């Protein structure tokens, strides 16, 4: 962490996630061939428990999707555990995965993508 007194400096910026998305897109194209649907990433879905609206505004500016707007609706209709279950299902179906190395959710999702989908990951 560059500045322990500034918590935001301890987290990777959105630009770092974007760099990993570009790397994984290229890796998918190399692994599956340029004609494969897997070599053309059309959607990035960002999931986080981040509460900083500026951070989410950056996610929106990237054109990435998120499940956060639906969490309350899912919890109200199905129960408070369901938002995490829905996130896990979405993560497990990914062609590739970018996450944080200190997050248990990221580690589990990365393993699912690697083992179940033979997809590349970055933590």
mmCIF file of N, CA, C and O in Angstrom, residues 10-106:
data_model
loop_
_atom_site.group_PDB
_atom_site.id
_atom_site.type_symbol
_atom_site.label_atom_id
_atom_site.label_comp_id
_atom_site.label_asym_id
_atom_site.label_seq_id
_atom_site.Cartn_x
_atom_site.Cartn_y
_atom_site.Cartn_z
ATOM 1 N N UNK A 10 -4.635 1.896 -1.335
ATOM 2 C CA UNK A 10 -4.350 0.476 -1.111
ATOM 3 C C UNK A 10 -5.035 -0.427 -2.125
ATOM 4 O O UNK A 10 -4.729 -1.611 -2.210
ATOM 5 N N UNK A 11 -5.963 0.104 -2.879
ATOM 6 C CA UNK A 11 -6.733 -0.703 -3.817
ATOM 7 C C UNK A 11 -6.327 -0.410 -5.256
ATOM 8 O O UNK A 11 -5.933 0.704 -5.597
ATOM 9 N N UNK A 12 -6.455 -1.414 -6.094
ATOM 10 C CA UNK A 12 -6.120 -1.249 -7.507
ATOM 11 C C UNK A 12 -7.127 -0.309 -8.171
ATOM 12 O O UNK A 12 -8.327 -0.422 -7.943
ATOM 13 N N UNK A 13 -6.639 0.608 -9.001
ATOM 14 C CA UNK A 13 -7.567 1.494 -9.715
ATOM 15 C C UNK A 13 -8.288 0.731 -10.826
ATOM 16 O O UNK A 13 -7.849 -0.332 -11.265
ATOM 17 N N UNK A 14 -9.380 1.292 -11.298
ATOM 18 C CA UNK A 14 -10.153 0.675 -12.375
ATOM 19 C C UNK A 14 -9.272 0.450 -13.602
ATOM 20 O O UNK A 14 -9.418 -0.544 -14.312
ATOM 21 N N UNK A 15 -8.331 1.343 -13.836
ATOM 22 C CA UNK A 15 -7.438 1.195 -14.997
ATOM 23 C C UNK A 15 -6.645 -0.110 -14.927
ATOM 24 O O UNK A 15 -6.338 -0.716 -15.963
ATOM 25 N N UNK A 16 -6.332 -0.556 -13.732
ATOM 26 C CA UNK A 16 -5.616 -1.835 -13.568
ATOM 27 C C UNK A 16 -6.523 -3.011 -13.939
ATOM 28 O O UNK A 16 -6.092 -3.958 -14.594
ATOM 29 N N UNK A 17 -7.767 -2.942 -13.525
ATOM 30 C CA UNK A 17 -8.726 -3.977 -13.927
ATOM 31 C C UNK A 17 -8.874 -3.978 -15.447
ATOM 32 O O UNK A 17 -8.911 -5.029 -16.090
ATOM 33 N N UNK A 18 -8.969 -2.785 -16.038
ATOM 34 C CA UNK A 18 -9.121 -2.678 -17.491
ATOM 35 C C UNK A 18 -7.923 -3.295 -18.216
ATOM 36 O O UNK A 18 -8.094 -3.980 -19.233
ATOM 37 N N UNK A 19 -6.726 -3.070 -17.691
ATOM 38 C CA UNK A 19 -5.532 -3.666 -18.294
ATOM 39 C C UNK A 19 -5.622 -5.191 -18.268
ATOM 40 O O UNK A 19 -5.343 -5.857 -19.261
ATOM 41 N N UNK A 20 -6.055 -5.741 -17.150
ATOM 42 C CA UNK A 20 -6.200 -7.196 -17.048
ATOM 43 C C UNK A 20 -7.281 -7.726 -17.992
ATOM 44 O O UNK A 20 -7.125 -8.798 -18.571
ATOM 45 N N UNK A 21 -8.357 -6.979 -18.147
ATOM 46 C CA UNK A 21 -9.412 -7.394 -19.081
ATOM 47 C C UNK A 21 -8.837 -7.460 -20.498
ATOM 48 O O UNK A 21 -9.081 -8.426 -21.233
ATOM 49 N N UNK A 22 -8.060 -6.469 -20.890
ATOM 50 C CA UNK A 22 -7.438 -6.475 -22.219
ATOM 51 C C UNK A 22 -6.491 -7.662 -22.375
ATOM 52 O O UNK A 22 -6.486 -8.332 -23.409
ATOM 53 N N UNK A 23 -5.683 -7.937 -21.343
ATOM 54 C CA UNK A 23 -4.752 -9.071 -21.391
ATOM 55 C C UNK A 23 -5.512 -10.389 -21.549
ATOM 56 O O UNK A 23 -5.123 -11.255 -22.337
ATOM 57 N N UNK A 24 -6.565 -10.551 -20.775
ATOM 58 C CA UNK A 24 -7.329 -11.794 -20.820
ATOM 59 C C UNK A 24 -8.077 -11.944 -22.139
ATOM 60 O O UNK A 24 -8.214 -13.057 -22.646
ATOM 61 N N UNK A 25 -8.536 -10.846 -22.700
ATOM 62 C CA UNK A 25 -9.178 -10.898 -24.010
ATOM 63 C C UNK A 25 -8.192 -11.416 -25.055
ATOM 64 O O UNK A 25 -8.537 -12.284 -25.868
ATOM 65 N N UNK A 26 -6.970 -10.913 -25.018
ATOM 66 C CA UNK A 26 -5.930 -11.374 -25.952
ATOM 67 C C UNK A 26 -5.589 -12.838 -25.701
ATOM 68 O O UNK A 26 -5.407 -13.620 -26.650
ATOM 69 N N UNK A 27 -5.526 -13.232 -24.440
ATOM 70 C CA UNK A 27 -5.226 -14.624 -24.099
ATOM 71 C C UNK A 27 -6.336 -15.562 -24.587
ATOM 72 O O UNK A 27 -6.060 -16.647 -25.105
ATOM 73 N N UNK A 28 -7.579 -15.151 -24.439
ATOM 74 C CA UNK A 28 -8.695 -15.964 -24.934
ATOM 75 C C UNK A 28 -8.605 -16.126 -26.452
ATOM 76 O O UNK A 28 -8.841 -17.222 -26.977
ATOM 77 N N UNK A 29 -8.242 -15.061 -27.151
ATOM 78 C CA UNK A 29 -8.109 -15.139 -28.606
ATOM 79 C C UNK A 29 -6.977 -16.089 -29.001
ATOM 80 O O UNK A 29 -7.128 -16.885 -29.934
ATOM 81 N N UNK A 30 -5.853 -16.019 -28.287
ATOM 82 C CA UNK A 30 -4.741 -16.944 -28.566
ATOM 83 C C UNK A 30 -5.131 -18.385 -28.288
ATOM 84 O O UNK A 30 -4.826 -19.291 -29.058
ATOM 85 N N UNK A 31 -5.819 -18.605 -27.184
ATOM 86 C CA UNK A 31 -6.164 -19.968 -26.769
ATOM 87 C C UNK A 31 -7.258 -20.605 -27.611
ATOM 88 O O UNK A 31 -7.271 -21.819 -27.797
ATOM 89 N N UNK A 32 -8.200 -19.794 -28.082
ATOM 90 C CA UNK A 32 -9.376 -20.346 -28.764
ATOM 91 C C UNK A 32 -9.436 -20.021 -30.246
ATOM 92 O O UNK A 32 -10.304 -20.550 -30.944
ATOM 93 N N UNK A 33 -8.548 -19.156 -30.715
ATOM 94 C CA UNK A 33 -8.553 -18.778 -32.128
ATOM 95 C C UNK A 33 -9.403 -17.554 -32.375
ATOM 96 O O UNK A 33 -10.365 -17.307 -31.651
ATOM 97 N N UNK A 34 -9.055 -16.801 -33.404
ATOM 98 C CA UNK A 34 -9.745 -15.527 -33.655
ATOM 99 C C UNK A 34 -11.207 -15.672 -34.060
ATOM 100 O O UNK A 34 -11.973 -14.724 -33.933
ATOM 101 N N UNK A 35 -11.607 -16.846 -34.520
ATOM 102 C CA UNK A 35 -12.990 -17.028 -34.950
ATOM 103 C C UNK A 35 -13.914 -17.520 -33.833
ATOM 104 O O UNK A 35 -15.124 -17.605 -34.016
ATOM 105 N N UNK A 36 -13.345 -17.846 -32.691
ATOM 106 C CA UNK A 36 -14.144 -18.345 -31.568
ATOM 107 C C UNK A 36 -14.921 -17.203 -30.919
ATOM 108 O O UNK A 36 -14.392 -16.106 -30.759
ATOM 109 N N UNK A 37 -16.154 -17.462 -30.512
ATOM 110 C CA UNK A 37 -16.898 -16.450 -29.749
ATOM 111 C C UNK A 37 -16.173 -16.048 -28.460
ATOM 112 O O UNK A 37 -16.336 -14.938 -27.979
ATOM 113 N N UNK A 38 -15.350 -16.962 -27.916
ATOM 114 C CA UNK A 38 -14.626 -16.651 -26.688
ATOM 115 C C UNK A 38 -13.508 -15.641 -26.904
ATOM 116 O O UNK A 38 -12.991 -15.077 -25.951
ATOM 117 N N UNK A 39 -13.134 -15.413 -28.158
ATOM 118 C CA UNK A 39 -12.052 -14.458 -28.416
ATOM 119 C C UNK A 39 -12.565 -13.029 -28.561
ATOM 120 O O UNK A 39 -11.791 -12.105 -28.763
ATOM 121 N N UNK A 40 -13.871 -12.842 -28.447
ATOM 122 C CA UNK A 40 -14.470 -11.512 -28.577
ATOM 123 C C UNK A 40 -15.249 -11.202 -27.297
ATOM 124 O O UNK A 40 -16.421 -11.549 -27.194
ATOM 125 N N UNK A 41 -14.598 -10.582 -26.348
ATOM 126 C CA UNK A 41 -15.257 -10.230 -25.089
ATOM 127 C C UNK A 41 -16.244 -9.104 -25.358
ATOM 128 O O UNK A 41 -15.882 -8.051 -25.867
ATOM 129 N N UNK A 42 -17.501 -9.378 -25.049
ATOM 130 C CA UNK A 42 -18.547 -8.382 -25.285
ATOM 131 C C UNK A 42 -19.108 -7.807 -23.989
ATOM 132 O O UNK A 42 -19.749 -6.765 -24.016
ATOM 133 N N UNK A 43 -18.881 -8.501 -22.883
ATOM 134 C CA UNK A 43 -19.406 -8.010 -21.613
ATOM 135 C C UNK A 43 -18.395 -8.232 -20.500
ATOM 136 O O UNK A 43 -17.768 -9.286 -20.422
ATOM 137 N N UNK A 44 -18.276 -7.244 -19.661
ATOM 138 C CA UNK A 44 -17.511 -7.353 -18.420
ATOM 139 C C UNK A 44 -18.501 -7.053 -17.311
ATOM 140 O O UNK A 44 -19.219 -6.047 -17.362
ATOM 141 N N UNK A 45 -18.566 -7.926 -16.332
ATOM 142 C CA UNK A 45 -19.484 -7.737 -15.210
ATOM 143 C C UNK A 45 -18.646 -7.501 -13.958
ATOM 144 O O UNK A 45 -17.830 -8.344 -13.575
ATOM 145 N N UNK A 46 -18.831 -6.352 -13.341
ATOM 146 C CA UNK A 46 -18.083 -5.986 -12.139
ATOM 147 C C UNK A 46 -18.963 -6.243 -10.923
ATOM 148 O O UNK A 46 -20.117 -5.802 -10.874
ATOM 149 N N UNK A 47 -18.403 -6.977 -9.958
ATOM 150 C CA UNK A 47 -19.099 -7.241 -8.698
ATOM 151 C C UNK A 47 -18.175 -6.845 -7.568
ATOM 152 O O UNK A 47 -16.989 -7.161 -7.591
ATOM 153 N N UNK A 48 -18.726 -6.159 -6.593
ATOM 154 C CA UNK A 48 -17.912 -5.705 -5.470
ATOM 155 C C UNK A 48 -18.819 -5.281 -4.327
ATOM 156 O O UNK A 48 -19.981 -4.937 -4.538
ATOM 157 N N UNK A 49 -18.243 -5.272 -3.133
ATOM 158 C CA UNK A 49 -18.963 -4.704 -1.999
ATOM 159 C C UNK A 49 -18.529 -3.256 -1.767
ATOM 160 O O UNK A 49 -18.841 -2.658 -0.748
ATOM 161 N N UNK A 50 -17.837 -2.694 -2.741
ATOM 162 C CA UNK A 50 -17.393 -1.299 -2.672
ATOM 163 C C UNK A 50 -18.596 -0.376 -2.508
ATOM 164 O O UNK A 50 -19.632 -0.567 -3.151
ATOM 165 N N UNK A 51 -18.466 0.635 -1.647
ATOM 166 C CA UNK A 51 -19.560 1.581 -1.411
ATOM 167 C C UNK A 51 -19.266 2.975 -1.965
ATOM 168 O O UNK A 51 -20.149 3.825 -1.966
ATOM 169 N N UNK A 52 -18.064 3.213 -2.455
ATOM 170 C CA UNK A 52 -17.664 4.515 -2.976
ATOM 171 C C UNK A 52 -18.322 4.762 -4.338
ATOM 172 O O UNK A 52 -18.012 4.080 -5.321
ATOM 173 N N UNK A 53 -19.219 5.741 -4.398
ATOM 174 C CA UNK A 53 -19.952 6.014 -5.631
ATOM 175 C C UNK A 53 -19.023 6.469 -6.752
ATOM 176 O O UNK A 53 -19.256 6.155 -7.922
ATOM 177 N N UNK A 54 -17.958 7.198 -6.417
ATOM 178 C CA UNK A 54 -16.998 7.619 -7.459
ATOM 179 C C UNK A 54 -16.393 6.403 -8.151
ATOM 180 O O UNK A 54 -16.190 6.403 -9.365
ATOM 181 N N UNK A 55 -16.090 5.368 -7.376
ATOM 182 C CA UNK A 55 -15.528 4.133 -7.931
ATOM 183 C C UNK A 55 -16.528 3.496 -8.888
ATOM 184 O O UNK A 55 -16.180 3.096 -9.991
ATOM 185 N N UNK A 56 -17.797 3.415 -8.473
ATOM 186 C CA UNK A 56 -18.827 2.838 -9.330
ATOM 187 C C UNK A 56 -19.068 3.690 -10.579
ATOM 188 O O UNK A 56 -19.375 3.162 -11.647
ATOM 189 N N UNK A 57 -18.902 4.992 -10.452
ATOM 190 C CA UNK A 57 -19.027 5.862 -11.623
ATOM 191 C C UNK A 57 -17.937 5.525 -12.650
ATOM 192 O O UNK A 57 -18.187 5.547 -13.857
ATOM 193 N N UNK A 58 -16.735 5.202 -12.166
ATOM 194 C CA UNK A 58 -15.661 4.784 -13.068
ATOM 195 C C UNK A 58 -16.007 3.460 -13.751
ATOM 196 O O UNK A 58 -15.729 3.272 -14.943
ATOM 197 N N UNK A 59 -16.607 2.551 -13.004
ATOM 198 C CA UNK A 59 -17.042 1.271 -13.574
ATOM 199 C C UNK A 59 -18.062 1.536 -14.681
ATOM 200 O O UNK A 59 -17.965 0.987 -15.785
ATOM 201 N N UNK A 60 -19.029 2.396 -14.407
ATOM 202 C CA UNK A 60 -20.039 2.753 -15.412
ATOM 203 C C UNK A 60 -19.396 3.382 -16.642
ATOM 204 O O UNK A 60 -19.794 3.085 -17.774
ATOM 205 N N UNK A 61 -18.404 4.239 -16.433
ATOM 206 C CA UNK A 61 -17.726 4.907 -17.548
ATOM 207 C C UNK A 61 -17.004 3.905 -18.453
ATOM 208 O O UNK A 61 -16.841 4.159 -19.656
ATOM 209 N N UNK A 62 -16.607 2.762 -17.910
ATOM 210 C CA UNK A 62 -15.958 1.719 -18.708
ATOM 211 C C UNK A 62 -16.975 0.946 -19.546
ATOM 212 O O UNK A 62 -16.601 0.178 -20.422
ATOM 213 N N UNK A 63 -18.270 1.128 -19.240
ATOM 214 C CA UNK A 63 -19.306 0.391 -19.960
ATOM 215 C C UNK A 63 -19.507 -1.012 -19.413
ATOM 216 O O UNK A 63 -20.150 -1.842 -20.051
ATOM 217 N N UNK A 64 -18.973 -1.247 -18.231
ATOM 218 C CA UNK A 64 -19.095 -2.578 -17.623
ATOM 219 C C UNK A 64 -20.422 -2.687 -16.896
ATOM 220 O O UNK A 64 -20.947 -1.734 -16.342
ATOM 221 N N UNK A 65 -20.962 -3.883 -16.872
ATOM 222 C CA UNK A 65 -22.226 -4.152 -16.173
ATOM 223 C C UNK A 65 -21.944 -4.441 -14.700
ATOM 224 O O UNK A 65 -20.831 -4.778 -14.335
ATOM 225 N N UNK A 66 -22.997 -4.371 -13.915
ATOM 226 C CA UNK A 66 -22.867 -4.695 -12.494
ATOM 227 C C UNK A 66 -24.168 -5.290 -11.982
ATOM 228 O O UNK A 66 -25.227 -5.052 -12.556
ATOM 229 N N UNK A 67 -24.073 -6.059 -10.921
ATOM 230 C CA UNK A 67 -25.261 -6.658 -10.310
ATOM 231 C C UNK A 67 -25.780 -5.818 -9.148
ATOM 232 O O UNK A 67 -26.894 -6.037 -8.683
ATOM 233 N N UNK A 68 -25.002 -4.877 -8.705
ATOM 234 C CA UNK A 68 -25.342 -4.072 -7.527
ATOM 235 C C UNK A 68 -26.734 -3.456 -7.573
ATOM 236 O O UNK A 68 -27.445 -3.474 -6.567
ATOM 237 N N UNK A 69 -27.189 -2.910 -8.711
ATOM 238 C CA UNK A 69 -28.528 -2.299 -8.715
ATOM 239 C C UNK A 69 -29.654 -3.281 -8.412
ATOM 240 O O UNK A 69 -30.755 -2.870 -8.046
ATOM 241 N N UNK A 70 -29.396 -4.563 -8.561
ATOM 242 C CA UNK A 70 -30.442 -5.574 -8.381
ATOM 243 C C UNK A 70 -30.388 -6.287 -7.035
ATOM 244 O O UNK A 70 -31.246 -7.101 -6.737
ATOM 245 N N UNK A 71 -29.371 -5.991 -6.237
ATOM 246 C CA UNK A 71 -29.184 -6.725 -4.979
ATOM 247 C C UNK A 71 -30.376 -6.618 -4.038
ATOM 248 O O UNK A 71 -30.814 -7.617 -3.477
ATOM 249 N N UNK A 72 -30.899 -5.417 -3.851
ATOM 250 C CA UNK A 72 -32.045 -5.243 -2.935
ATOM 251 C C UNK A 72 -33.266 -5.992 -3.443
ATOM 252 O O UNK A 72 -33.964 -6.655 -2.672
ATOM 253 N N UNK A 73 -33.523 -5.909 -4.737
ATOM 254 C CA UNK A 73 -34.674 -6.603 -5.315
ATOM 255 C C UNK A 73 -34.541 -8.118 -5.136
ATOM 256 O O UNK A 73 -35.494 -8.788 -4.739
ATOM 257 N N UNK A 74 -33.367 -8.642 -5.421
ATOM 258 C CA UNK A 74 -33.133 -10.082 -5.273
ATOM 259 C C UNK A 74 -33.301 -10.496 -3.811
ATOM 260 O O UNK A 74 -33.955 -11.492 -3.505
ATOM 261 N N UNK A 75 -32.723 -9.724 -2.905
ATOM 262 C CA UNK A 75 -32.814 -10.037 -1.474
ATOM 263 C C UNK A 75 -34.256 -9.973 -0.983
ATOM 264 O O UNK A 75 -34.695 -10.835 -0.204
ATOM 265 N N UNK A 76 -35.006 -8.973 -1.430
ATOM 266 C CA UNK A 76 -36.403 -8.835 -1.000
ATOM 267 C C UNK A 76 -37.277 -9.971 -1.520
ATOM 268 O O UNK A 76 -38.171 -10.442 -0.827
ATOM 269 N N UNK A 77 -37.021 -10.417 -2.746
ATOM 270 C CA UNK A 77 -37.861 -11.461 -3.340
ATOM 271 C C UNK A 77 -37.472 -12.869 -2.909
ATOM 272 O O UNK A 77 -38.327 -13.743 -2.784
ATOM 273 N N UNK A 78 -36.170 -13.093 -2.693
ATOM 274 C CA UNK A 78 -35.701 -14.460 -2.470
ATOM 275 C C UNK A 78 -35.000 -14.687 -1.136
ATOM 276 O O UNK A 78 -34.816 -15.822 -0.730
ATOM 277 N N UNK A 79 -34.577 -13.642 -0.481
ATOM 278 C CA UNK A 79 -33.874 -13.771 0.794
ATOM 279 C C UNK A 79 -32.495 -13.141 0.729
ATOM 280 O O UNK A 79 -31.915 -12.974 -0.339
ATOM 281 N N UNK A 80 -31.957 -12.790 1.895
ATOM 282 C CA UNK A 80 -30.721 -12.010 1.955
ATOM 283 C C UNK A 80 -29.486 -12.748 1.465
ATOM 284 O O UNK A 80 -28.483 -12.135 1.145
ATOM 285 N N UNK A 81 -29.526 -14.067 1.393
ATOM 286 C CA UNK A 81 -28.360 -14.824 0.909
ATOM 287 C C UNK A 81 -28.279 -14.901 -0.608
ATOM 288 O O UNK A 81 -27.248 -15.191 -1.178
ATOM 289 N N UNK A 82 -29.385 -14.629 -1.285
ATOM 290 C CA UNK A 82 -29.450 -14.816 -2.733
ATOM 291 C C UNK A 82 -28.583 -13.886 -3.568
ATOM 292 O O UNK A 82 -28.071 -14.302 -4.604
ATOM 293 N N UNK A 83 -28.375 -12.624 -3.185
ATOM 294 C CA UNK A 83 -27.481 -11.798 -4.015
ATOM 295 C C UNK A 83 -26.083 -12.424 -4.170
ATOM 296 O O UNK A 83 -25.524 -12.440 -5.272
ATOM 297 N N UNK A 84 -25.540 -12.974 -3.104
ATOM 298 C CA UNK A 84 -24.213 -13.616 -3.191
ATOM 299 C C UNK A 84 -24.273 -14.885 -4.033
ATOM 300 O O UNK A 84 -23.330 -15.202 -4.773
ATOM 301 N N UNK A 85 -25.378 -15.602 -3.953
ATOM 302 C CA UNK A 85 -25.538 -16.820 -4.758
ATOM 303 C C UNK A 85 -25.608 -16.459 -6.242
ATOM 304 O O UNK A 85 -24.960 -17.097 -7.075
ATOM 305 N N UNK A 86 -26.384 -15.423 -6.568
ATOM 306 C CA UNK A 86 -26.481 -14.988 -7.965
ATOM 307 C C UNK A 86 -25.110 -14.539 -8.467
ATOM 308 O O UNK A 86 -24.692 -14.907 -9.575
ATOM 309 N N UNK A 87 -24.376 -13.773 -7.668
ATOM 310 C CA UNK A 87 -23.023 -13.355 -8.058
ATOM 311 C C UNK A 87 -22.136 -14.565 -8.316
ATOM 312 O O UNK A 87 -21.393 -14.609 -9.300
ATOM 313 N N UNK A 88 -22.211 -15.568 -7.451
ATOM 314 C CA UNK A 88 -21.390 -16.773 -7.616
ATOM 315 C C UNK A 88 -21.716 -17.508 -8.907
ATOM 316 O O UNK A 88 -20.818 -18.003 -9.595
ATOM 317 N N UNK A 89 -22.984 -17.576 -9.238
ATOM 318 C CA UNK A 89 -23.397 -18.251 -10.481
ATOM 319 C C UNK A 89 -22.847 -17.497 -11.690
ATOM 320 O O UNK A 89 -22.288 -18.102 -12.604
ATOM 321 N N UNK A 90 -22.992 -16.190 -11.686
ATOM 322 C CA UNK A 90 -22.487 -15.385 -12.802
ATOM 323 C C UNK A 90 -20.975 -15.550 -12.928
ATOM 324 O O UNK A 90 -20.441 -15.776 -14.013
ATOM 325 N N UNK A 91 -20.265 -15.470 -11.800
ATOM 326 C CA UNK A 91 -18.807 -15.603 -11.817
ATOM 327 C C UNK A 91 -18.374 -16.974 -12.336
ATOM 328 O O UNK A 91 -17.409 -17.084 -13.084
ATOM 329 N N UNK A 92 -19.087 -18.008 -11.962
ATOM 330 C CA UNK A 92 -18.681 -19.361 -12.340
ATOM 331 C C UNK A 92 -18.871 -19.632 -13.830
ATOM 332 O O UNK A 92 -18.292 -20.565 -14.365
ATOM 333 N N UNK A 93 -19.663 -18.820 -14.509
ATOM 334 C CA UNK A 93 -19.911 -19.013 -15.940
ATOM 335 C C UNK A 93 -18.987 -18.166 -16.808
ATOM 336 O O UNK A 93 -19.084 -18.181 -18.022
ATOM 337 N N UNK A 94 -18.080 -17.427 -16.188
ATOM 338 C CA UNK A 94 -17.208 -16.538 -16.945
ATOM 339 C C UNK A 94 -16.185 -17.273 -17.793
ATOM 340 O O UNK A 94 -15.703 -18.346 -17.439
ATOM 341 N N UNK A 95 -15.840 -16.669 -18.930
ATOM 342 C CA UNK A 95 -14.782 -17.207 -19.792
ATOM 343 C C UNK A 95 -13.418 -16.883 -19.213
ATOM 344 O O UNK A 95 -12.441 -17.582 -19.463
ATOM 345 N N UNK A 96 -13.346 -15.822 -18.417
ATOM 346 C CA UNK A 96 -12.115 -15.394 -17.762
ATOM 347 C C UNK A 96 -12.514 -14.660 -16.486
ATOM 348 O O UNK A 96 -13.692 -14.343 -16.290
ATOM 349 N N UNK A 97 -11.528 -14.385 -15.635
ATOM 350 C CA UNK A 97 -11.855 -13.740 -14.362
ATOM 351 C C UNK A 97 -10.717 -12.823 -13.919
ATOM 352 O O UNK A 97 -9.553 -13.203 -13.990
ATOM 353 N N UNK A 98 -11.077 -11.635 -13.441
ATOM 354 C CA UNK A 98 -10.142 -10.704 -12.817
ATOM 355 C C UNK A 98 -10.668 -10.440 -11.415
ATOM 356 O O UNK A 98 -11.842 -10.125 -11.238
ATOM 357 N N UNK A 99 -9.808 -10.586 -10.417
ATOM 358 C CA UNK A 99 -10.230 -10.345 -9.043
ATOM 359 C C UNK A 99 -9.074 -9.866 -8.191
ATOM 360 O O UNK A 99 -7.991 -9.561 -8.701
ATOM 361 N N UNK A 100 -9.311 -9.803 -6.903
ATOM 362 C CA UNK A 100 -8.278 -9.368 -5.972
ATOM 363 C C UNK A 100 -7.777 -10.562 -5.166
ATOM 364 O O UNK A 100 -8.564 -11.402 -4.738
ATOM 365 N N UNK A 101 -6.481 -10.613 -4.970
ATOM 366 C CA UNK A 101 -5.851 -11.780 -4.344
ATOM 367 C C UNK A 101 -6.211 -11.939 -2.869
ATOM 368 O O UNK A 101 -6.062 -13.028 -2.327
ATOM 369 N N UNK A 102 -6.689 -10.898 -2.233
ATOM 370 C CA UNK A 102 -7.030 -10.974 -0.813
ATOM 371 C C UNK A 102 -8.504 -11.255 -0.564
ATOM 372 O O UNK A 102 -8.940 -11.292 0.582
ATOM 373 N N UNK A 103 -9.266 -11.456 -1.622
ATOM 374 C CA UNK A 103 -10.703 -11.685 -1.495
ATOM 375 C C UNK A 103 -11.025 -13.171 -1.631
ATOM 376 O O UNK A 103 -10.711 -13.791 -2.650
ATOM 377 N N UNK A 104 -11.672 -13.725 -0.616
ATOM 378 C CA UNK A 104 -12.084 -15.125 -0.677
ATOM 379 C C UNK A 104 -13.041 -15.346 -1.837
ATOM 380 O O UNK A 104 -12.944 -16.345 -2.561
ATOM 381 N N UNK A 105 -13.976 -14.412 -2.067
ATOM 382 C CA UNK A 105 -14.913 -14.539 -3.188
ATOM 383 C C UNK A 105 -14.156 -14.581 -4.516
ATOM 384 O O UNK A 105 -14.487 -15.371 -5.399
ATOM 385 N N UNK A 106 -13.134 -13.746 -4.669
ATOM 386 C CA UNK A 106 -12.346 -13.739 -5.901
ATOM 387 C C UNK A 106 -11.590 -15.047 -6.086
ATOM 388 O O UNK A 106 -11.552 -15.596 -7.189
#
